[in-house]
mmCIF file of C-alpha atoms in Angstrom:
data_model
loop_
_atom_site.group_PDB
_atom_site.id
_atom_site.type_symbol
_atom_site.label_atom_id
_atom_site.label_comp_id
_atom_site.label_asym_id
_atom_site.label_seq_id
_atom_site.Cartn_x
_atom_site.Cartn_y
_atom_site.Cartn_z
ATOM 1 C CA UNK A 1 68.959 86.409 50.091
ATOM 2 C CA UNK A 2 66.044 84.191 51.025
ATOM 3 C CA UNK A 3 63.765 86.284 48.821
ATOM 4 C CA UNK A 4 66.176 85.948 45.884
ATOM 5 C CA UNK A 5 66.403 82.174 46.405
ATOM 6 C CA UNK A 6 62.615 81.853 46.406
ATOM 7 C CA UNK A 7 62.321 84.010 43.294
ATOM 8 C CA UNK A 8 64.998 82.071 41.376
ATOM 9 C CA UNK A 9 63.480 78.720 42.328
ATOM 10 C CA UNK A 10 59.955 79.793 41.356
ATOM 11 C CA UNK A 11 61.180 81.055 37.981
ATOM 12 C CA UNK A 12 63.007 77.787 37.311
ATOM 13 C CA UNK A 13 60.275 75.419 38.485
ATOM 14 C CA UNK A 14 57.668 77.141 36.303
ATOM 15 C CA UNK A 15 59.769 76.599 33.180
ATOM 16 C CA UNK A 16 60.670 73.083 34.341
ATOM 17 C CA UNK A 17 57.029 72.019 34.721
ATOM 18 C CA UNK A 18 55.930 73.603 31.438
ATOM 19 C CA UNK A 19 58.778 71.939 29.538
ATOM 20 C CA UNK A 20 58.121 68.653 31.347
ATOM 21 C CA UNK A 21 54.475 68.605 30.258
ATOM 22 C CA UNK A 22 55.435 69.464 26.688
ATOM 23 C CA UNK A 23 58.107 66.772 26.457
ATOM 24 C CA UNK A 24 55.763 64.198 28.012
ATOM 25 C CA UNK A 25 53.163 64.920 25.324
ATOM 26 C CA UNK A 26 55.842 64.574 22.635
ATOM 27 C CA UNK A 27 57.054 61.344 24.232
ATOM 28 C CA UNK A 28 53.578 59.805 24.188
ATOM 29 C CA UNK A 29 53.348 60.683 20.497
ATOM 30 C CA UNK A 30 56.713 59.013 19.910
ATOM 31 C CA UNK A 31 55.471 55.850 21.644
ATOM 32 C CA UNK A 32 52.509 55.777 19.251
ATOM 33 C CA UNK A 33 54.887 56.208 16.325
ATOM 34 C CA UNK A 34 57.367 53.545 17.505
ATOM 35 C CA UNK A 35 54.690 50.914 18.147
ATOM 36 C CA UNK A 36 52.308 51.940 15.364
ATOM 37 C CA UNK A 37 52.731 48.698 13.398
ATOM 38 C CA UNK A 38 52.352 46.652 16.563
ATOM 39 C CA UNK A 39 49.170 48.389 17.705
ATOM 40 C CA UNK A 40 47.565 48.098 14.259
ATOM 41 C CA UNK A 41 48.793 44.556 13.587
ATOM 42 C CA UNK A 42 47.418 43.216 16.864
ATOM 43 C CA UNK A 43 44.245 45.325 16.676
ATOM 44 C CA UNK A 44 44.778 46.554 20.206
ATOM 45 C CA UNK A 45 41.625 47.581 22.089
ATOM 46 C CA UNK A 46 41.454 51.098 23.583
ATOM 47 C CA UNK A 47 41.651 49.633 27.092
ATOM 48 C CA UNK A 48 44.772 47.597 26.327
ATOM 49 C CA UNK A 49 46.298 50.550 24.489
ATOM 50 C CA UNK A 50 45.783 52.654 27.603
ATOM 51 C CA UNK A 51 47.491 50.003 29.749
ATOM 52 C CA UNK A 52 50.464 49.805 27.378
ATOM 53 C CA UNK A 53 50.877 53.584 27.261
ATOM 54 C CA UNK A 54 50.522 53.909 31.029
ATOM 55 C CA UNK A 55 53.309 51.377 31.540
ATOM 56 C CA UNK A 56 55.616 53.266 29.164
ATOM 57 C CA UNK A 57 55.221 56.644 30.868
ATOM 58 C CA UNK A 58 57.459 55.878 33.920
ATOM 59 C CA UNK A 59 60.449 55.145 31.659
ATOM 60 C CA UNK A 60 59.530 58.140 29.497
ATOM 61 C CA UNK A 61 59.712 60.447 32.520
ATOM 62 C CA UNK A 62 63.338 59.416 33.109
ATOM 63 C CA UNK A 63 64.120 60.994 29.719
ATOM 64 C CA UNK A 64 61.780 63.954 30.203
ATOM 65 C CA UNK A 65 63.227 65.148 33.537
ATOM 66 C CA UNK A 66 66.784 65.892 32.256
ATOM 67 C CA UNK A 67 65.474 67.659 29.143
ATOM 68 C CA UNK A 68 62.997 69.710 31.196
ATOM 69 C CA UNK A 69 65.741 70.689 33.670
ATOM 70 C CA UNK A 70 68.050 71.756 30.834
ATOM 71 C CA UNK A 71 65.406 73.797 29.008
ATOM 72 C CA UNK A 72 64.141 75.228 32.305
ATOM 73 C CA UNK A 73 67.567 76.629 33.233
ATOM 74 C CA UNK A 74 68.276 78.070 29.791
ATOM 75 C CA UNK A 75 64.824 79.669 29.459
ATOM 76 C CA UNK A 76 64.603 81.238 32.915
ATOM 77 C CA UNK A 77 68.241 82.395 32.997
ATOM 78 C CA UNK A 78 67.947 83.752 29.468
ATOM 79 C CA UNK A 79 64.923 85.834 30.471
ATOM 80 C CA UNK A 80 66.690 87.185 33.574
ATOM 81 C CA UNK A 81 69.699 88.129 31.448
ATOM 82 C CA UNK A 82 67.688 89.931 28.770
ATOM 83 C CA UNK A 83 65.729 91.877 31.391
ATOM 84 C CA UNK A 84 68.938 92.690 33.340
ATOM 85 C CA UNK A 85 67.633 91.032 36.511
ATOM 86 C CA UNK A 86 70.702 88.813 36.790
ATOM 87 C CA UNK A 87 73.022 91.812 36.368
ATOM 88 C CA UNK A 88 71.286 93.676 39.192
ATOM 89 C CA UNK A 89 71.629 90.718 41.555
ATOM 90 C CA UNK A 90 75.281 90.095 40.669
ATOM 91 C CA UNK A 91 76.286 93.758 41.039
ATOM 92 C CA UNK A 92 75.064 93.593 44.645
ATOM 93 C CA UNK A 93 77.888 91.132 45.331
ATOM 94 C CA UNK A 94 76.033 87.825 44.949
ATOM 95 C CA UNK A 95 77.958 85.229 42.950
ATOM 96 C CA UNK A 96 76.403 83.180 40.170
ATOM 97 C CA UNK A 97 76.899 80.034 42.261
ATOM 98 C CA UNK A 98 74.858 81.508 45.130
ATOM 99 C CA UNK A 99 72.158 82.700 42.746
ATOM 100 C CA UNK A 100 71.837 79.216 41.250
ATOM 101 C CA UNK A 101 72.206 77.370 44.574
ATOM 102 C CA UNK A 102 68.436 76.805 45.067
ATOM 103 C CA UNK A 103 68.236 75.376 41.544
ATOM 104 C CA UNK A 104 71.233 73.084 42.120
ATOM 105 C CA UNK A 105 69.833 71.870 45.453
ATOM 106 C CA UNK A 106 66.326 71.445 44.061
ATOM 107 C CA UNK A 107 67.528 69.494 41.023
ATOM 108 C CA UNK A 108 69.706 67.326 43.303
ATOM 109 C CA UNK A 109 66.586 66.433 45.317
ATOM 110 C CA UNK A 110 64.769 65.657 42.064
ATOM 111 C CA UNK A 111 67.685 63.368 41.125
ATOM 112 C CA UNK A 112 67.365 61.448 44.411
ATOM 113 C CA UNK A 113 63.633 61.022 43.807
ATOM 114 C CA UNK A 114 64.392 59.955 40.225
ATOM 115 C CA UNK A 115 66.704 57.199 41.509
ATOM 116 C CA UNK A 116 63.947 55.612 43.597
ATOM 117 C CA UNK A 117 61.453 56.118 40.759
ATOM 118 C CA UNK A 118 63.878 54.416 38.355
ATOM 119 C CA UNK A 119 64.545 51.558 40.780
ATOM 120 C CA UNK A 120 61.007 50.803 41.936
ATOM 121 C CA UNK A 121 58.394 52.109 39.490
ATOM 122 C CA UNK A 122 60.147 51.894 36.097
ATOM 123 C CA UNK A 123 61.180 48.183 36.261
ATOM 124 C CA UNK A 124 57.681 47.089 37.311
ATOM 125 C CA UNK A 125 56.047 49.130 34.547
ATOM 126 C CA UNK A 126 58.516 47.838 31.941
ATOM 127 C CA UNK A 127 57.831 44.259 33.013
ATOM 128 C CA UNK A 128 54.064 44.668 32.752
ATOM 129 C CA UNK A 129 54.512 46.197 29.294
ATOM 130 C CA UNK A 130 56.686 43.290 28.100
ATOM 131 C CA UNK A 131 54.292 40.688 29.505
ATOM 132 C CA UNK A 132 51.376 42.269 27.633
ATOM 133 C CA UNK A 133 53.414 42.286 24.416
ATOM 134 C CA UNK A 134 54.300 38.625 24.820
ATOM 135 C CA UNK A 135 50.662 37.733 25.401
ATOM 136 C CA UNK A 136 49.688 39.479 22.177
ATOM 137 C CA UNK A 137 52.585 37.966 20.261
ATOM 138 C CA UNK A 138 51.336 34.378 20.565
ATOM 139 C CA UNK A 139 48.866 35.245 17.815
ATOM 140 C CA UNK A 140 51.793 35.510 15.386
ATOM 141 C CA UNK A 141 54.182 32.921 13.988
ATOM 142 C CA UNK A 142 56.730 33.537 16.749
ATOM 143 C CA UNK A 143 56.722 35.510 19.972
ATOM 144 C CA UNK A 144 58.581 38.728 20.676
ATOM 145 C CA UNK A 145 61.867 37.286 21.848
ATOM 146 C CA UNK A 146 64.100 39.753 23.643
ATOM 147 C CA UNK A 147 67.820 40.347 23.398
ATOM 148 C CA UNK A 148 70.299 39.562 26.205
ATOM 149 C CA UNK A 149 67.748 37.637 28.273
ATOM 150 C CA UNK A 150 67.859 33.969 29.303
ATOM 151 C CA UNK A 151 64.285 32.644 29.162
ATOM 152 C CA UNK A 152 62.655 29.271 29.686
ATOM 153 C CA UNK A 153 61.148 27.685 26.567
ATOM 154 C CA UNK A 154 58.999 24.573 26.057
ATOM 155 C CA UNK A 155 60.609 21.123 25.706
ATOM 156 C CA UNK A 156 62.969 21.663 28.685
ATOM 157 C CA UNK A 157 64.997 24.366 26.975
ATOM 158 C CA UNK A 158 66.610 27.583 28.128
ATOM 159 C CA UNK A 159 67.425 30.086 25.366
ATOM 160 C CA UNK A 160 69.666 33.143 25.195
ATOM 161 C CA UNK A 161 69.695 35.411 22.112
ATOM 162 C CA UNK A 162 72.190 38.246 21.751
ATOM 163 C CA UNK A 163 70.448 39.741 18.709
ATOM 164 C CA UNK A 164 66.851 39.503 17.451
ATOM 165 C CA UNK A 165 65.432 41.002 14.245
ATOM 166 C CA UNK A 166 61.711 40.653 14.795
ATOM 167 C CA UNK A 167 60.560 41.529 11.299
ATOM 168 C CA UNK A 168 62.819 39.022 9.514
ATOM 169 C CA UNK A 169 63.068 36.367 12.225
ATOM 170 C CA UNK A 170 66.886 36.450 12.107
ATOM 171 C CA UNK A 171 68.655 35.792 15.405
ATOM 172 C CA UNK A 172 72.316 36.037 16.386
ATOM 173 C CA UNK A 173 74.506 34.887 19.273
ATOM 174 C CA UNK A 174 72.294 31.866 19.983
ATOM 175 C CA UNK A 175 72.743 29.767 23.134
ATOM 176 C CA UNK A 176 70.333 26.868 23.771
ATOM 177 C CA UNK A 177 70.556 24.684 26.882
ATOM 178 C CA UNK A 178 68.561 21.438 26.657
ATOM 179 C CA UNK A 179 67.914 19.851 30.035
ATOM 180 C CA UNK A 180 66.338 16.521 30.866
ATOM 181 C CA UNK A 181 69.318 14.302 31.530
ATOM 182 C CA UNK A 182 71.883 14.451 34.292
ATOM 183 C CA UNK A 183 73.863 17.027 32.333
ATOM 184 C CA UNK A 184 72.430 19.413 29.726
ATOM 185 C CA UNK A 185 73.250 19.539 26.047
ATOM 186 C CA UNK A 186 74.446 22.965 24.935
ATOM 187 C CA UNK A 187 73.974 24.306 21.406
ATOM 188 C CA UNK A 188 75.633 27.525 20.258
ATOM 189 C CA UNK A 189 75.331 29.245 16.888
ATOM 190 C CA UNK A 190 76.557 32.470 15.351
ATOM 191 C CA UNK A 191 73.285 33.096 13.534
ATOM 192 C CA UNK A 192 69.893 31.571 12.887
ATOM 193 C CA UNK A 193 66.448 32.080 11.437
ATOM 194 C CA UNK A 194 63.081 31.425 13.091
ATOM 195 C CA UNK A 195 60.514 29.705 10.897
ATOM 196 C CA UNK A 196 57.154 28.122 11.725
ATOM 197 C CA UNK A 197 58.100 25.483 14.277
ATOM 198 C CA UNK A 198 61.659 25.193 12.870
ATOM 199 C CA UNK A 199 64.794 27.112 13.817
ATOM 200 C CA UNK A 200 67.617 27.061 11.281
ATOM 201 C CA UNK A 201 70.962 27.557 13.013
ATOM 202 C CA UNK A 202 74.192 28.375 11.178
ATOM 203 C CA UNK A 203 77.870 27.899 12.108
ATOM 204 C CA UNK A 204 77.714 26.535 15.621
ATOM 205 C CA UNK A 205 78.674 23.765 18.015
ATOM 206 C CA UNK A 206 76.861 21.010 19.920
ATOM 207 C CA UNK A 207 78.412 20.275 23.321
ATOM 208 C CA UNK A 208 77.569 17.015 25.114
ATOM 209 C CA UNK A 209 78.804 15.901 28.543
ATOM 210 C CA UNK A 210 79.578 12.509 30.105
ATOM 211 C CA UNK A 211 78.410 11.239 33.492
ATOM 212 C CA UNK A 212 81.180 13.133 35.307
ATOM 213 C CA UNK A 213 80.263 16.452 33.689
ATOM 214 C CA UNK A 214 83.280 16.596 31.381
ATOM 215 C CA UNK A 215 82.843 17.379 27.685
ATOM 216 C CA UNK A 216 82.279 14.120 25.816
ATOM 217 C CA UNK A 217 81.907 15.545 22.331
ATOM 218 C CA UNK A 218 82.015 18.871 20.535
ATOM 219 C CA UNK A 219 80.447 18.757 17.088
ATOM 220 C CA UNK A 220 80.683 21.662 14.636
ATOM 221 C CA UNK A 221 77.867 22.261 12.143
ATOM 222 C CA UNK A 222 77.385 24.648 9.232
ATOM 223 C CA UNK A 223 73.600 24.346 9.294
ATOM 224 C CA UNK A 224 71.236 22.682 11.712
ATOM 225 C CA UNK A 225 67.447 22.515 11.896
ATOM 226 C CA UNK A 226 65.953 22.444 15.371
ATOM 227 C CA UNK A 227 62.291 21.576 15.894
ATOM 228 C CA UNK A 228 60.666 24.063 18.263
ATOM 229 C CA UNK A 229 57.234 23.962 19.820
ATOM 230 C CA UNK A 230 54.464 25.769 17.942
ATOM 231 C CA UNK A 231 52.678 26.410 21.238
ATOM 232 C CA UNK A 232 54.269 29.731 22.091
ATOM 233 C CA UNK A 233 52.257 30.159 25.262
ATOM 234 C CA UNK A 234 55.180 28.437 26.937
ATOM 235 C CA UNK A 235 57.348 31.436 26.133
ATOM 236 C CA UNK A 236 55.106 33.819 28.081
ATOM 237 C CA UNK A 237 56.920 33.574 31.397
ATOM 238 C CA UNK A 238 58.044 35.805 34.212
ATOM 239 C CA UNK A 239 61.670 36.096 33.065
ATOM 240 C CA UNK A 240 62.840 39.679 33.204
ATOM 241 C CA UNK A 241 65.179 41.661 31.001
ATOM 242 C CA UNK A 242 67.763 44.041 32.489
ATOM 243 C CA UNK A 243 65.450 47.042 32.111
ATOM 244 C CA UNK A 244 62.777 45.194 34.132
ATOM 245 C CA UNK A 245 64.985 44.563 37.172
ATOM 246 C CA UNK A 246 65.746 46.519 40.310
ATOM 247 C CA UNK A 247 69.319 47.031 41.460
ATOM 248 C CA UNK A 248 69.096 44.081 43.863
ATOM 249 C CA UNK A 249 67.833 41.789 41.098
ATOM 250 C CA UNK A 250 70.576 42.935 38.726
ATOM 251 C CA UNK A 251 73.207 42.210 41.376
ATOM 252 C CA UNK A 252 71.830 38.688 41.830
ATOM 253 C CA UNK A 253 71.922 38.039 38.078
ATOM 254 C CA UNK A 254 75.464 39.412 37.775
ATOM 255 C CA UNK A 255 76.593 37.164 40.631
ATOM 256 C CA UNK A 256 74.776 34.162 39.125
ATOM 257 C CA UNK A 257 76.397 34.615 35.710
ATOM 258 C CA UNK A 258 79.802 35.200 37.287
ATOM 259 C CA UNK A 259 79.578 31.958 39.308
ATOM 260 C CA UNK A 260 78.408 30.136 36.167
ATOM 261 C CA UNK A 261 81.475 31.323 34.254
ATOM 262 C CA UNK A 262 79.422 33.497 31.888
ATOM 263 C CA UNK A 263 80.090 37.156 31.169
ATOM 264 C CA UNK A 264 76.980 39.128 30.232
ATOM 265 C CA UNK A 265 78.084 42.785 30.392
ATOM 266 C CA UNK A 266 74.578 44.057 29.576
ATOM 267 C CA UNK A 267 73.485 43.397 33.169
ATOM 268 C CA UNK A 268 76.543 45.205 34.549
ATOM 269 C CA UNK A 269 75.941 48.215 32.282
ATOM 270 C CA UNK A 270 72.284 48.400 33.346
ATOM 271 C CA UNK A 271 73.322 48.133 37.009
ATOM 272 C CA UNK A 272 75.729 51.060 36.700
ATOM 273 C CA UNK A 273 73.103 53.011 34.742
ATOM 274 C CA UNK A 274 70.701 52.712 37.678
ATOM 275 C CA UNK A 275 72.966 55.143 39.525
ATOM 276 C CA UNK A 276 74.214 57.303 36.646
ATOM 277 C CA UNK A 277 70.900 57.996 34.883
ATOM 278 C CA UNK A 278 69.176 59.878 37.748
ATOM 279 C CA UNK A 279 71.976 62.490 37.985
ATOM 280 C CA UNK A 280 71.843 63.421 34.288
ATOM 281 C CA UNK A 281 69.609 66.374 35.214
ATOM 282 C CA UNK A 282 72.161 67.826 37.640
ATOM 283 C CA UNK A 283 74.973 67.341 35.116
ATOM 284 C CA UNK A 284 73.081 69.198 32.386
ATOM 285 C CA UNK A 285 72.102 72.026 34.759
ATOM 286 C CA UNK A 286 75.753 72.572 35.712
ATOM 287 C CA UNK A 287 76.648 72.729 32.021
ATOM 288 C CA UNK A 288 73.708 74.904 30.948
ATOM 289 C CA UNK A 289 74.219 77.605 33.595
ATOM 290 C CA UNK A 290 77.548 79.087 32.398
ATOM 291 C CA UNK A 291 76.709 78.588 28.727
ATOM 292 C CA UNK A 292 73.472 80.532 29.154
ATOM 293 C CA UNK A 293 75.197 83.365 31.014
ATOM 294 C CA UNK A 294 77.731 83.685 28.189
ATOM 295 C CA UNK A 295 75.319 83.427 25.247
ATOM 296 C CA UNK A 296 71.773 83.925 26.528
ATOM 297 C CA UNK A 297 71.775 87.720 26.710
ATOM 298 C CA UNK A 298 71.607 88.266 22.963
ATOM 299 C CA UNK A 299 69.011 85.829 21.686
ATOM 300 C CA UNK A 300 66.429 83.373 23.006
ATOM 301 C CA UNK A 301 66.890 81.230 19.909
ATOM 302 C CA UNK A 302 70.582 80.816 20.625
ATOM 303 C CA UNK A 303 69.670 79.323 23.991
ATOM 304 C CA UNK A 304 67.275 76.857 22.378
ATOM 305 C CA UNK A 305 69.933 75.859 19.855
ATOM 306 C CA UNK A 306 72.313 75.269 22.766
ATOM 307 C CA UNK A 307 69.694 73.015 24.385
ATOM 308 C CA UNK A 308 69.454 70.795 21.341
ATOM 309 C CA UNK A 309 73.230 70.666 20.852
ATOM 310 C CA UNK A 310 73.854 69.715 24.489
ATOM 311 C CA UNK A 311 71.157 67.026 24.467
ATOM 312 C CA UNK A 312 72.318 65.584 21.152
ATOM 313 C CA UNK A 313 75.952 65.573 22.264
ATOM 314 C CA UNK A 314 75.195 63.977 25.614
ATOM 315 C CA UNK A 315 72.913 61.228 24.346
ATOM 316 C CA UNK A 316 75.172 60.479 21.367
ATOM 317 C CA UNK A 317 78.048 59.897 23.795
ATOM 318 C CA UNK A 318 75.744 57.864 26.034
ATOM 319 C CA UNK A 319 74.544 55.597 23.202
ATOM 320 C CA UNK A 320 78.083 55.022 21.935
ATOM 321 C CA UNK A 321 79.377 54.278 25.426
ATOM 322 C CA UNK A 322 76.609 51.848 26.352
ATOM 323 C CA UNK A 323 76.787 50.043 23.028
ATOM 324 C CA UNK A 324 80.504 49.532 23.574
ATOM 325 C CA UNK A 325 79.870 48.468 27.173
ATOM 326 C CA UNK A 326 77.194 45.902 26.276
ATOM 327 C CA UNK A 327 79.529 44.434 23.652
ATOM 328 C CA UNK A 328 82.378 44.228 26.161
ATOM 329 C CA UNK A 329 84.610 46.812 24.446
ATOM 330 C CA UNK A 330 84.884 49.045 27.522
ATOM 331 C CA UNK A 331 84.283 48.552 31.241
ATOM 332 C CA UNK A 332 80.591 48.680 32.297
ATOM 333 C CA UNK A 333 81.206 51.527 34.779
ATOM 334 C CA UNK A 334 82.848 53.602 32.035
ATOM 335 C CA UNK A 335 79.932 52.961 29.665
ATOM 336 C CA UNK A 336 77.490 54.368 32.222
ATOM 337 C CA UNK A 337 79.520 57.125 33.885
ATOM 338 C CA UNK A 338 81.840 58.650 31.258
ATOM 339 C CA UNK A 339 79.152 60.926 29.670
ATOM 340 C CA UNK A 340 78.158 62.274 33.092
ATOM 341 C CA UNK A 341 81.748 62.809 34.226
ATOM 342 C CA UNK A 342 82.784 64.518 30.975
ATOM 343 C CA UNK A 343 79.857 66.945 30.866
ATOM 344 C CA UNK A 344 79.994 67.589 34.629
ATOM 345 C CA UNK A 345 83.700 68.519 34.526
ATOM 346 C CA UNK A 346 83.113 70.788 31.524
ATOM 347 C CA UNK A 347 80.194 72.451 33.333
ATOM 348 C CA UNK A 348 82.144 73.043 36.562
ATOM 349 C CA UNK A 349 85.109 74.429 34.604
ATOM 350 C CA UNK A 350 82.902 76.832 32.616
ATOM 351 C CA UNK A 351 81.094 77.864 35.797
ATOM 352 C CA UNK A 352 84.427 78.739 37.457
ATOM 353 C CA UNK A 353 85.560 80.699 34.378
ATOM 354 C CA UNK A 354 82.255 82.599 34.252
ATOM 355 C CA UNK A 355 82.566 83.553 37.935
ATOM 356 C CA UNK A 356 86.045 84.982 37.357
ATOM 357 C CA UNK A 357 84.869 87.059 34.370
ATOM 358 C CA UNK A 358 81.954 88.782 36.088
#
């Protein structure tokens, strides 16, 4: 059995590494495509371009690993089925679960390593990438503001933006806290537009407080012009977005917002995702194994089609769930875990059915 385990693992890991290298190359090309306008507009030097790409690769690998695991299982199992190797092993009394056990254990170890990679390396790389972008952005009319992040601005202001359209300068869900006195002045607006040194805010409120901290006045406005500093170097700070934080940092921010009476579900969704994202590979492997056994004997192309359908279905459910979670429509844990739980239960059920039909 030890010989079979070694053989199965070697067959899988070869396909896994080949697919991983291929998807990494495609991912680097996608990064070039996504940031093409940015790289050209800022006339990025080759050295800086290398730094930016290097800091995007850690996050890219978190997407590459699940896809490589899925394709690796379907390709190596499909080959064993077509060449009758799997039939020979199963007729000797070895169950499909035992045959795939080294793959399941190996992928589980990869998932544990992926968790630490996602918690230590990815946030640091994302932060360095964002800092470099903000440094380049001061050459433009306004910096690259980020969504769902509270950041310190010049003139004793703290700003939170729920939505930012960088090309048009339109912002939404605006919260501005102006400090300087004993109690801050708070400005909220449904929407706004960033101009050169002027922010136009629409449909919002100005909250002012008395000496005791109680609300003294609440003024509604349809349109308001707010003078902002033209020196955007003040916006290049060390504030981090959710994807730039470790689990401990996310917990601190969640606790801080909770004690402040604010509810920012984006941080809670990202916190739950820190634990759910690394096990995507194991979930997809459990699902791919029985599907390949059922369909992989006849055609290699059918297996590849299955790969794309599984990936598209999983990530479509993931995007929908996390969008709903960030907007507070469903619980943060559900937004992060429902795709994994659904596909894992389907995979285990199909695996049990396949074992009974052998």
